[in-house]
């Protein structure tokens, strides 16, 4: 079945204040949406914020076998797909000429904007349409709703509370800081660490998962931390925040599930660790499959995650869902987020399926990362090839560039596929050295 893909990876329904996104996050959005190219099949149509270059499309086709000439890419050449663009008659007419009523609709997030977009294109509704059209997927992208949902099904979450007013926030901060050195404040609807900050009495703390830390001497000096949340005494003009205990020495993990439109249990697609950058200390990649966590904690995490995915499906959601948690050195598991949409790991499990086979995790591991300053895509791939770093089907190892910006260079994302962690890290270090020698990083 042909598919219409929508790269709405940052939307007004997904982020409470899209106008507050950092410039870096707006630039990153095009990289995030570009990952969809790896999911395309022959004849598909994809709407992306920025157009995929012919060089990148040919590179992807070389690895997937898809005919790039059969793919139709529609783009405003902008950082974000706005509602004005998606609902303009010109764009809708372009797409109507390419699709039919029996096409499958695959948005990055099936929010209300995507539901209206599908309706305007005449795509056939189904039994899940009404749930999505009422904001169903958005429920599970809310950190506030997540805590209530997790509490209802008895899933372990860090001590804390969603806060709508300064009174909620000040009292929750004071209570938590009586028992712990650090707490994290997270904006309800935000992504990639935007809107997150850590409040701590430890001046040496690394604020993983946040763009900043506010150091205080005691719970009596919280004025700056309270002001940073953007709350008032009565409401939350910048969106609600979640405040919870911060566990800095934990391993961040995820599991991705597919919730079907049947009564079958959700199917786990992949699981792994989250890799954090140094500055700022936010997500920069993954390690798949999940390994190297305290004994028994992996089973606890995956079991609870599967139960959570099943509960989400029973409520009426269908599609991909990514579930995040942290695991302490003692093996304690705390869940902290659900994303009911295509995730940062979705394309990562599809690529090795093409290159190695459906059971690739039995023989290979995958590491993904980001190049903050990369040469143009053609130069980058040629340098990898010339230095025997590119994916090699005979050796069954190598590096693949999975997302890249314009022809002139910029940010890029990559994966390393190898038989073991040492081999993968050696390839990554060699690539980083090559980039550094040529003035990139």
PDB file of C-alpha atoms in Angstrom, residues 2-308:
ATOM      1  CA  UNK A   2       1.321   3.451  -0.903  1.00  0.00           C
ATOM      2  CA  UNK A   3       1.812   5.892   1.940  1.00  0.00           C
ATOM      3  CA  UNK A   4       1.614   9.623   2.541  1.00  0.00           C
ATOM      4  CA  UNK A   5       4.221  10.641   5.139  1.00  0.00           C
ATOM      5  CA  UNK A   6       4.037  13.900   7.053  1.00  0.00           C
ATOM      6  CA  UNK A   7       7.199  15.247   8.704  1.00  0.00           C
ATOM      7  CA  UNK A   8       5.349  17.260  11.359  1.00  0.00           C
ATOM      8  CA  UNK A   9       8.037  16.621  13.964  1.00  0.00           C
ATOM      9  CA  UNK A  10       7.455  19.966  15.712  1.00  0.00           C
ATOM     10  CA  UNK A  11       3.883  21.238  15.843  1.00  0.00           C
ATOM     11  CA  UNK A  12       1.691  23.662  17.758  1.00  0.00           C
ATOM     12  CA  UNK A  13      -0.137  20.683  19.269  1.00  0.00           C
ATOM     13  CA  UNK A  14       3.063  18.969  20.364  1.00  0.00           C
ATOM     14  CA  UNK A  15       4.871  21.973  21.887  1.00  0.00           C
ATOM     15  CA  UNK A  16       3.026  24.416  24.127  1.00  0.00           C
ATOM     16  CA  UNK A  17       5.144  27.404  23.045  1.00  0.00           C
ATOM     17  CA  UNK A  18       6.656  26.683  19.664  1.00  0.00           C
ATOM     18  CA  UNK A  19       7.748  30.318  19.474  1.00  0.00           C
ATOM     19  CA  UNK A  20      10.106  29.687  22.412  1.00  0.00           C
ATOM     20  CA  UNK A  21      12.084  26.966  20.626  1.00  0.00           C
ATOM     21  CA  UNK A  22      15.808  27.614  20.607  1.00  0.00           C
ATOM     22  CA  UNK A  23      17.299  28.341  17.198  1.00  0.00           C
ATOM     23  CA  UNK A  24      19.354  25.150  17.470  1.00  0.00           C
ATOM     24  CA  UNK A  25      16.173  23.159  18.028  1.00  0.00           C
ATOM     25  CA  UNK A  26      14.516  24.712  14.991  1.00  0.00           C
ATOM     26  CA  UNK A  27      17.521  23.739  12.869  1.00  0.00           C
ATOM     27  CA  UNK A  28      17.523  20.241  14.362  1.00  0.00           C
ATOM     28  CA  UNK A  29      13.891  19.839  13.356  1.00  0.00           C
ATOM     29  CA  UNK A  30      14.794  19.481   9.696  1.00  0.00           C
ATOM     30  CA  UNK A  31      17.235  16.684  10.594  1.00  0.00           C
ATOM     31  CA  UNK A  32      14.567  14.935  12.665  1.00  0.00           C
ATOM     32  CA  UNK A  33      11.991  15.106   9.856  1.00  0.00           C
ATOM     33  CA  UNK A  34      14.570  14.008   7.261  1.00  0.00           C
ATOM     34  CA  UNK A  35      14.842  10.640   9.031  1.00  0.00           C
ATOM     35  CA  UNK A  36      11.498   9.726   7.447  1.00  0.00           C
ATOM     36  CA  UNK A  37      13.287   9.237   4.125  1.00  0.00           C
ATOM     37  CA  UNK A  38      14.595   5.907   5.466  1.00  0.00           C
ATOM     38  CA  UNK A  39      11.010   4.690   5.970  1.00  0.00           C
ATOM     39  CA  UNK A  40       9.791   5.404   2.433  1.00  0.00           C
ATOM     40  CA  UNK A  41       8.751   2.808  -0.106  1.00  0.00           C
ATOM     41  CA  UNK A  42       8.474   3.059  -3.876  1.00  0.00           C
ATOM     42  CA  UNK A  43       5.812   5.561  -4.936  1.00  0.00           C
ATOM     43  CA  UNK A  44       5.387   7.178  -1.519  1.00  0.00           C
ATOM     44  CA  UNK A  45       4.769  10.897  -0.989  1.00  0.00           C
ATOM     45  CA  UNK A  46       6.469  12.748   1.869  1.00  0.00           C
ATOM     46  CA  UNK A  47       5.973  16.292   3.163  1.00  0.00           C
ATOM     47  CA  UNK A  48       9.129  17.649   4.835  1.00  0.00           C
ATOM     48  CA  UNK A  49      10.072  21.052   6.286  1.00  0.00           C
ATOM     49  CA  UNK A  50      13.147  21.180   4.040  1.00  0.00           C
ATOM     50  CA  UNK A  51      13.588  19.315   0.758  1.00  0.00           C
ATOM     51  CA  UNK A  52      15.720  16.204   0.631  1.00  0.00           C
ATOM     52  CA  UNK A  53      18.630  16.779  -1.740  1.00  0.00           C
ATOM     53  CA  UNK A  54      19.093  14.474  -4.716  1.00  0.00           C
ATOM     54  CA  UNK A  55      22.474  13.485  -3.287  1.00  0.00           C
ATOM     55  CA  UNK A  56      20.930  12.344  -0.011  1.00  0.00           C
ATOM     56  CA  UNK A  57      18.024  10.571  -1.722  1.00  0.00           C
ATOM     57  CA  UNK A  58      20.451   8.642  -3.933  1.00  0.00           C
ATOM     58  CA  UNK A  59      22.551   7.743  -0.878  1.00  0.00           C
ATOM     59  CA  UNK A  60      19.511   6.404   0.975  1.00  0.00           C
ATOM     60  CA  UNK A  61      18.321   4.505  -2.108  1.00  0.00           C
ATOM     61  CA  UNK A  62      21.722   2.827  -2.382  1.00  0.00           C
ATOM     62  CA  UNK A  63      21.169   1.300   1.068  1.00  0.00           C
ATOM     63  CA  UNK A  64      17.418   0.589   0.913  1.00  0.00           C
ATOM     64  CA  UNK A  65      16.859  -0.354  -2.722  1.00  0.00           C
ATOM     65  CA  UNK A  66      14.018   2.169  -3.093  1.00  0.00           C
ATOM     66  CA  UNK A  67      13.739   3.942  -6.461  1.00  0.00           C
ATOM     67  CA  UNK A  68      14.369   7.631  -5.648  1.00  0.00           C
ATOM     68  CA  UNK A  69      12.696   8.719  -8.910  1.00  0.00           C
ATOM     69  CA  UNK A  70       9.398   7.261  -7.665  1.00  0.00           C
ATOM     70  CA  UNK A  71       9.374   9.322  -4.455  1.00  0.00           C
ATOM     71  CA  UNK A  72       7.559  12.660  -4.351  1.00  0.00           C
ATOM     72  CA  UNK A  73       8.883  15.228  -1.840  1.00  0.00           C
ATOM     73  CA  UNK A  74       6.847  18.348  -1.021  1.00  0.00           C
ATOM     74  CA  UNK A  75       8.461  21.057   1.086  1.00  0.00           C
ATOM     75  CA  UNK A  76       8.189  24.777   1.970  1.00  0.00           C
ATOM     76  CA  UNK A  77      11.972  24.869   2.600  1.00  0.00           C
ATOM     77  CA  UNK A  78      11.407  26.070   6.164  1.00  0.00           C
ATOM     78  CA  UNK A  79      12.439  25.038   9.674  1.00  0.00           C
ATOM     79  CA  UNK A  80       8.936  23.884  10.616  1.00  0.00           C
ATOM     80  CA  UNK A  81       5.803  22.727   8.796  1.00  0.00           C
ATOM     81  CA  UNK A  82       3.281  25.379   9.795  1.00  0.00           C
ATOM     82  CA  UNK A  83      -0.484  24.957   9.760  1.00  0.00           C
ATOM     83  CA  UNK A  84      -0.688  27.765   7.183  1.00  0.00           C
ATOM     84  CA  UNK A  85       1.483  25.746   4.788  1.00  0.00           C
ATOM     85  CA  UNK A  86      -0.213  22.383   5.347  1.00  0.00           C
ATOM     86  CA  UNK A  87      -3.724  23.755   4.886  1.00  0.00           C
ATOM     87  CA  UNK A  88      -2.959  25.998   1.929  1.00  0.00           C
ATOM     88  CA  UNK A  89      -4.967  25.070  -1.145  1.00  0.00           C
ATOM     89  CA  UNK A  90      -1.854  24.984  -3.320  1.00  0.00           C
ATOM     90  CA  UNK A  91      -0.207  22.290  -1.163  1.00  0.00           C
ATOM     91  CA  UNK A  92      -3.414  20.290  -0.810  1.00  0.00           C
ATOM     92  CA  UNK A  93      -3.922  20.329  -4.576  1.00  0.00           C
ATOM     93  CA  UNK A  94      -0.368  19.085  -5.172  1.00  0.00           C
ATOM     94  CA  UNK A  95      -0.940  16.146  -2.862  1.00  0.00           C
ATOM     95  CA  UNK A  96      -4.440  15.322  -4.137  1.00  0.00           C
ATOM     96  CA  UNK A  97      -2.948  14.772  -7.602  1.00  0.00           C
ATOM     97  CA  UNK A  98      -0.534  12.191  -6.181  1.00  0.00           C
ATOM     98  CA  UNK A  99      -2.605  10.141  -3.731  1.00  0.00           C
ATOM     99  CA  UNK A 100      -5.841   8.175  -3.586  1.00  0.00           C
ATOM    100  CA  UNK A 101      -8.450   7.472  -0.863  1.00  0.00           C
ATOM    101  CA  UNK A 102      -6.948   4.052  -0.120  1.00  0.00           C
ATOM    102  CA  UNK A 103      -3.510   5.447   0.801  1.00  0.00           C
ATOM    103  CA  UNK A 104      -2.145   4.961   4.295  1.00  0.00           C
ATOM    104  CA  UNK A 105      -1.513   8.184   6.196  1.00  0.00           C
ATOM    105  CA  UNK A 106       1.707   8.193   8.277  1.00  0.00           C
ATOM    106  CA  UNK A 107       2.311  11.440  10.181  1.00  0.00           C
ATOM    107  CA  UNK A 108       5.228  11.890  12.551  1.00  0.00           C
ATOM    108  CA  UNK A 109       2.611  12.658  15.191  1.00  0.00           C
ATOM    109  CA  UNK A 110      -1.092  12.094  14.611  1.00  0.00           C
ATOM    110  CA  UNK A 111      -2.140  15.329  16.317  1.00  0.00           C
ATOM    111  CA  UNK A 112      -5.249  17.380  15.600  1.00  0.00           C
ATOM    112  CA  UNK A 113      -3.471  19.301  12.858  1.00  0.00           C
ATOM    113  CA  UNK A 114      -2.577  16.019  11.129  1.00  0.00           C
ATOM    114  CA  UNK A 115      -6.154  14.757  11.543  1.00  0.00           C
ATOM    115  CA  UNK A 116      -7.549  17.879   9.824  1.00  0.00           C
ATOM    116  CA  UNK A 117      -4.890  17.556   7.107  1.00  0.00           C
ATOM    117  CA  UNK A 118      -6.000  13.964   6.428  1.00  0.00           C
ATOM    118  CA  UNK A 119      -9.664  14.973   6.343  1.00  0.00           C
ATOM    119  CA  UNK A 120      -8.974  17.765   3.852  1.00  0.00           C
ATOM    120  CA  UNK A 121      -7.219  15.252   1.593  1.00  0.00           C
ATOM    121  CA  UNK A 122     -10.165  12.868   1.699  1.00  0.00           C
ATOM    122  CA  UNK A 123      -8.254  10.016   3.312  1.00  0.00           C
ATOM    123  CA  UNK A 124     -10.675   7.414   4.621  1.00  0.00           C
ATOM    124  CA  UNK A 125     -11.364   7.652   8.385  1.00  0.00           C
ATOM    125  CA  UNK A 126     -11.123   4.585  10.590  1.00  0.00           C
ATOM    126  CA  UNK A 127     -12.130   3.653  14.100  1.00  0.00           C
ATOM    127  CA  UNK A 128      -9.084   5.374  15.585  1.00  0.00           C
ATOM    128  CA  UNK A 129      -9.636   8.583  13.638  1.00  0.00           C
ATOM    129  CA  UNK A 130     -12.009  10.105  16.179  1.00  0.00           C
ATOM    130  CA  UNK A 131      -9.597   9.456  19.066  1.00  0.00           C
ATOM    131  CA  UNK A 132      -6.708  11.071  17.196  1.00  0.00           C
ATOM    132  CA  UNK A 133      -8.904  13.924  16.004  1.00  0.00           C
ATOM    133  CA  UNK A 134      -9.825  14.698  19.594  1.00  0.00           C
ATOM    134  CA  UNK A 135      -6.163  15.017  20.578  1.00  0.00           C
ATOM    135  CA  UNK A 136      -5.659  11.414  21.694  1.00  0.00           C
ATOM    136  CA  UNK A 137      -2.033  11.112  20.611  1.00  0.00           C
ATOM    137  CA  UNK A 138      -1.278  14.454  22.228  1.00  0.00           C
ATOM    138  CA  UNK A 139      -2.449  13.135  25.605  1.00  0.00           C
ATOM    139  CA  UNK A 140       0.513  10.788  25.767  1.00  0.00           C
ATOM    140  CA  UNK A 141       3.000  13.464  24.750  1.00  0.00           C
ATOM    141  CA  UNK A 142       2.043  15.534  27.785  1.00  0.00           C
ATOM    142  CA  UNK A 143       4.348  15.104  30.782  1.00  0.00           C
ATOM    143  CA  UNK A 144       1.510  16.238  33.049  1.00  0.00           C
ATOM    144  CA  UNK A 145      -0.916  13.637  31.683  1.00  0.00           C
ATOM    145  CA  UNK A 146       1.839  11.009  31.727  1.00  0.00           C
ATOM    146  CA  UNK A 147       2.318  11.269  35.500  1.00  0.00           C
ATOM    147  CA  UNK A 148      -1.410  10.871  36.113  1.00  0.00           C
ATOM    148  CA  UNK A 149      -1.593   7.947  33.662  1.00  0.00           C
ATOM    149  CA  UNK A 150       1.465   6.182  35.124  1.00  0.00           C
ATOM    150  CA  UNK A 151       0.115   6.626  38.639  1.00  0.00           C
ATOM    151  CA  UNK A 152      -3.246   5.174  37.591  1.00  0.00           C
ATOM    152  CA  UNK A 153      -1.688   1.934  36.312  1.00  0.00           C
ATOM    153  CA  UNK A 154       0.874   1.699  39.140  1.00  0.00           C
ATOM    154  CA  UNK A 155       4.032   2.277  37.084  1.00  0.00           C
ATOM    155  CA  UNK A 156       7.022   3.574  39.091  1.00  0.00           C
ATOM    156  CA  UNK A 157       7.725   7.300  38.595  1.00  0.00           C
ATOM    157  CA  UNK A 158      10.052   9.723  40.439  1.00  0.00           C
ATOM    158  CA  UNK A 159       8.562  11.576  43.382  1.00  0.00           C
ATOM    159  CA  UNK A 160       7.135  14.895  42.232  1.00  0.00           C
ATOM    160  CA  UNK A 161       4.066  16.704  40.948  1.00  0.00           C
ATOM    161  CA  UNK A 162       2.740  18.626  37.933  1.00  0.00           C
ATOM    162  CA  UNK A 163       2.528  22.338  38.754  1.00  0.00           C
ATOM    163  CA  UNK A 164       0.254  25.008  37.300  1.00  0.00           C
ATOM    164  CA  UNK A 165       0.917  27.886  39.712  1.00  0.00           C
ATOM    165  CA  UNK A 166       3.855  29.349  41.616  1.00  0.00           C
ATOM    166  CA  UNK A 167       2.237  28.069  44.813  1.00  0.00           C
ATOM    167  CA  UNK A 168       2.245  24.500  43.458  1.00  0.00           C
ATOM    168  CA  UNK A 169       5.844  24.905  42.377  1.00  0.00           C
ATOM    169  CA  UNK A 170       7.318  26.527  45.492  1.00  0.00           C
ATOM    170  CA  UNK A 171       5.781  24.020  47.865  1.00  0.00           C
ATOM    171  CA  UNK A 172       6.732  21.037  45.712  1.00  0.00           C
ATOM    172  CA  UNK A 173      10.321  22.274  45.355  1.00  0.00           C
ATOM    173  CA  UNK A 174      10.618  22.819  49.091  1.00  0.00           C
ATOM    174  CA  UNK A 175       9.242  19.357  49.859  1.00  0.00           C
ATOM    175  CA  UNK A 176      11.472  17.534  47.396  1.00  0.00           C
ATOM    176  CA  UNK A 177      14.633  19.442  48.319  1.00  0.00           C
ATOM    177  CA  UNK A 178      14.209  18.413  51.936  1.00  0.00           C
ATOM    178  CA  UNK A 179      14.916  14.836  50.841  1.00  0.00           C
ATOM    179  CA  UNK A 180      17.232  15.192  47.836  1.00  0.00           C
ATOM    180  CA  UNK A 181      19.967  17.464  46.484  1.00  0.00           C
ATOM    181  CA  UNK A 182      18.413  18.034  43.076  1.00  0.00           C
ATOM    182  CA  UNK A 183      15.115  18.238  41.225  1.00  0.00           C
ATOM    183  CA  UNK A 184      14.320  18.725  37.549  1.00  0.00           C
ATOM    184  CA  UNK A 185      11.670  21.131  36.246  1.00  0.00           C
ATOM    185  CA  UNK A 186      10.259  20.163  32.835  1.00  0.00           C
ATOM    186  CA  UNK A 187       7.848  22.121  30.664  1.00  0.00           C
ATOM    187  CA  UNK A 188       4.764  20.026  29.970  1.00  0.00           C
ATOM    188  CA  UNK A 189       4.885  20.022  26.168  1.00  0.00           C
ATOM    189  CA  UNK A 190       8.443  20.450  24.927  1.00  0.00           C
ATOM    190  CA  UNK A 191      11.105  18.328  23.242  1.00  0.00           C
ATOM    191  CA  UNK A 192      14.848  17.733  23.268  1.00  0.00           C
ATOM    192  CA  UNK A 193      15.476  19.288  26.673  1.00  0.00           C
ATOM    193  CA  UNK A 194      13.822  22.596  25.752  1.00  0.00           C
ATOM    194  CA  UNK A 195      12.154  24.128  28.797  1.00  0.00           C
ATOM    195  CA  UNK A 196      14.001  21.813  31.210  1.00  0.00           C
ATOM    196  CA  UNK A 197      16.263  22.981  34.021  1.00  0.00           C
ATOM    197  CA  UNK A 198      17.687  21.400  37.149  1.00  0.00           C
ATOM    198  CA  UNK A 199      17.489  22.994  40.600  1.00  0.00           C
ATOM    199  CA  UNK A 200      20.305  21.762  42.833  1.00  0.00           C
ATOM    200  CA  UNK A 201      22.335  22.434  45.950  1.00  0.00           C
ATOM    201  CA  UNK A 202      25.285  20.591  44.355  1.00  0.00           C
ATOM    202  CA  UNK A 203      27.462  23.087  42.406  1.00  0.00           C
ATOM    203  CA  UNK A 204      29.276  20.253  40.595  1.00  0.00           C
ATOM    204  CA  UNK A 205      26.150  18.531  39.305  1.00  0.00           C
ATOM    205  CA  UNK A 206      25.908  17.658  35.596  1.00  0.00           C
ATOM    206  CA  UNK A 207      22.354  18.510  34.560  1.00  0.00           C
ATOM    207  CA  UNK A 208      21.727  15.622  32.142  1.00  0.00           C
ATOM    208  CA  UNK A 209      18.577  16.110  30.104  1.00  0.00           C
ATOM    209  CA  UNK A 210      18.395  19.878  30.669  1.00  0.00           C
ATOM    210  CA  UNK A 211      19.862  22.983  29.068  1.00  0.00           C
ATOM    211  CA  UNK A 212      20.706  24.678  32.371  1.00  0.00           C
ATOM    212  CA  UNK A 213      21.050  24.266  36.125  1.00  0.00           C
ATOM    213  CA  UNK A 214      20.105  26.705  38.862  1.00  0.00           C
ATOM    214  CA  UNK A 215      22.337  26.344  41.903  1.00  0.00           C
ATOM    215  CA  UNK A 216      20.848  27.309  45.246  1.00  0.00           C
ATOM    216  CA  UNK A 217      22.125  27.218  48.803  1.00  0.00           C
ATOM    217  CA  UNK A 218      18.916  25.939  50.342  1.00  0.00           C
ATOM    218  CA  UNK A 219      15.188  25.592  49.764  1.00  0.00           C
ATOM    219  CA  UNK A 220      14.860  29.152  51.067  1.00  0.00           C
ATOM    220  CA  UNK A 221      16.592  30.636  48.001  1.00  0.00           C
ATOM    221  CA  UNK A 222      14.224  29.444  45.296  1.00  0.00           C
ATOM    222  CA  UNK A 223      13.179  32.758  43.749  1.00  0.00           C
ATOM    223  CA  UNK A 224      15.220  32.277  40.556  1.00  0.00           C
ATOM    224  CA  UNK A 225      14.069  28.678  40.130  1.00  0.00           C
ATOM    225  CA  UNK A 226      10.427  29.676  40.543  1.00  0.00           C
ATOM    226  CA  UNK A 227      10.707  32.611  38.141  1.00  0.00           C
ATOM    227  CA  UNK A 228      12.331  30.407  35.453  1.00  0.00           C
ATOM    228  CA  UNK A 229       9.190  28.258  35.251  1.00  0.00           C
ATOM    229  CA  UNK A 230       7.125  31.145  33.874  1.00  0.00           C
ATOM    230  CA  UNK A 231       4.190  30.437  36.185  1.00  0.00           C
ATOM    231  CA  UNK A 232       2.043  32.986  38.015  1.00  0.00           C
ATOM    232  CA  UNK A 233       0.155  32.701  41.272  1.00  0.00           C
ATOM    233  CA  UNK A 234      -2.945  31.534  39.412  1.00  0.00           C
ATOM    234  CA  UNK A 235      -2.051  30.022  36.031  1.00  0.00           C
ATOM    235  CA  UNK A 236       0.680  28.932  33.587  1.00  0.00           C
ATOM    236  CA  UNK A 237       0.986  31.331  30.621  1.00  0.00           C
ATOM    237  CA  UNK A 238       3.994  29.432  29.214  1.00  0.00           C
ATOM    238  CA  UNK A 239       2.514  25.999  29.929  1.00  0.00           C
ATOM    239  CA  UNK A 240       2.466  23.798  33.028  1.00  0.00           C
ATOM    240  CA  UNK A 241       5.641  22.250  34.416  1.00  0.00           C
ATOM    241  CA  UNK A 242       6.453  18.910  35.987  1.00  0.00           C
ATOM    242  CA  UNK A 243       8.766  18.875  38.998  1.00  0.00           C
ATOM    243  CA  UNK A 244      10.350  15.614  40.101  1.00  0.00           C
ATOM    244  CA  UNK A 245      13.373  14.163  41.839  1.00  0.00           C
ATOM    245  CA  UNK A 246      16.483  14.258  39.674  1.00  0.00           C
ATOM    246  CA  UNK A 247      18.623  11.117  39.539  1.00  0.00           C
ATOM    247  CA  UNK A 248      21.920  12.180  37.898  1.00  0.00           C
ATOM    248  CA  UNK A 249      23.765   8.869  38.063  1.00  0.00           C
ATOM    249  CA  UNK A 250      21.123   6.820  36.272  1.00  0.00           C
ATOM    250  CA  UNK A 251      21.168   5.196  32.843  1.00  0.00           C
ATOM    251  CA  UNK A 252      18.492   6.575  30.482  1.00  0.00           C
ATOM    252  CA  UNK A 253      16.700   3.849  28.512  1.00  0.00           C
ATOM    253  CA  UNK A 254      13.831   3.542  26.034  1.00  0.00           C
ATOM    254  CA  UNK A 255      11.572   0.962  24.435  1.00  0.00           C
ATOM    255  CA  UNK A 256       9.546   1.452  21.253  1.00  0.00           C
ATOM    256  CA  UNK A 257       6.279  -0.398  20.635  1.00  0.00           C
ATOM    257  CA  UNK A 258       3.784  -0.628  17.798  1.00  0.00           C
ATOM    258  CA  UNK A 259       0.197  -0.432  19.008  1.00  0.00           C
ATOM    259  CA  UNK A 260      -1.895  -2.182  16.395  1.00  0.00           C
ATOM    260  CA  UNK A 261      -5.492  -1.399  15.465  1.00  0.00           C
ATOM    261  CA  UNK A 262      -6.494  -4.883  16.603  1.00  0.00           C
ATOM    262  CA  UNK A 263      -6.733  -6.412  20.051  1.00  0.00           C
ATOM    263  CA  UNK A 264      -3.284  -7.992  19.701  1.00  0.00           C
ATOM    264  CA  UNK A 265      -0.753  -6.949  22.322  1.00  0.00           C
ATOM    265  CA  UNK A 266       1.621  -4.139  21.291  1.00  0.00           C
ATOM    266  CA  UNK A 267       4.795  -5.404  19.616  1.00  0.00           C
ATOM    267  CA  UNK A 268       8.177  -4.195  20.843  1.00  0.00           C
ATOM    268  CA  UNK A 269      10.312  -2.965  17.950  1.00  0.00           C
ATOM    269  CA  UNK A 270      13.506  -2.031  19.780  1.00  0.00           C
ATOM    270  CA  UNK A 271      15.010  -0.986  23.094  1.00  0.00           C
ATOM    271  CA  UNK A 272      18.263   0.611  24.106  1.00  0.00           C
ATOM    272  CA  UNK A 273      20.169   3.312  25.968  1.00  0.00           C
ATOM    273  CA  UNK A 274      20.078   7.040  25.367  1.00  0.00           C
ATOM    274  CA  UNK A 275      23.431   8.745  24.706  1.00  0.00           C
ATOM    275  CA  UNK A 276      23.898  12.257  26.082  1.00  0.00           C
ATOM    276  CA  UNK A 277      26.019  15.057  24.653  1.00  0.00           C
ATOM    277  CA  UNK A 278      28.389  17.005  26.909  1.00  0.00           C
ATOM    278  CA  UNK A 279      27.382  20.583  26.114  1.00  0.00           C
ATOM    279  CA  UNK A 280      24.469  20.895  26.446  1.00  0.00           C
ATOM    280  CA  UNK A 281      23.934  17.526  28.170  1.00  0.00           C
ATOM    281  CA  UNK A 282      20.879  16.468  26.162  1.00  0.00           C
ATOM    282  CA  UNK A 283      20.043  13.521  23.907  1.00  0.00           C
ATOM    283  CA  UNK A 284      22.445  12.994  20.981  1.00  0.00           C
ATOM    284  CA  UNK A 285      21.952   9.342  20.080  1.00  0.00           C
ATOM    285  CA  UNK A 286      21.193   5.745  21.057  1.00  0.00           C
ATOM    286  CA  UNK A 287      22.834   2.406  21.760  1.00  0.00           C
ATOM    287  CA  UNK A 288      20.816  -0.593  20.566  1.00  0.00           C
ATOM    288  CA  UNK A 289      20.005  -3.210  21.796  1.00  0.00           C
ATOM    289  CA  UNK A 290      19.597  -2.547  25.497  1.00  0.00           C
ATOM    290  CA  UNK A 291      22.492  -4.018  27.487  1.00  0.00           C
ATOM    291  CA  UNK A 292      24.780  -3.282  30.407  1.00  0.00           C
ATOM    292  CA  UNK A 293      22.157  -2.422  33.011  1.00  0.00           C
ATOM    293  CA  UNK A 294      21.952  -3.862  36.565  1.00  0.00           C
ATOM    294  CA  UNK A 295      20.759  -7.458  36.820  1.00  0.00           C
ATOM    295  CA  UNK A 296      16.987  -7.794  36.755  1.00  0.00           C
ATOM    296  CA  UNK A 297      16.350  -4.148  35.846  1.00  0.00           C
ATOM    297  CA  UNK A 298      16.075  -4.825  32.107  1.00  0.00           C
ATOM    298  CA  UNK A 299      13.293  -7.339  32.659  1.00  0.00           C
ATOM    299  CA  UNK A 300      11.511  -4.950  35.037  1.00  0.00           C
ATOM    300  CA  UNK A 301      11.756  -2.047  32.598  1.00  0.00           C
ATOM    301  CA  UNK A 302      10.638  -3.973  29.522  1.00  0.00           C
ATOM    302  CA  UNK A 303       7.817  -5.706  31.393  1.00  0.00           C
ATOM    303  CA  UNK A 304       6.449  -2.449  32.787  1.00  0.00           C
ATOM    304  CA  UNK A 305       6.908  -0.701  29.428  1.00  0.00           C
ATOM    305  CA  UNK A 306       4.917  -3.441  27.656  1.00  0.00           C
ATOM    306  CA  UNK A 307       2.139  -3.112  30.244  1.00  0.00           C
ATOM    307  CA  UNK A 308       2.128   0.651  29.741  1.00  0.00           C
TER     308      UNK A 308
END
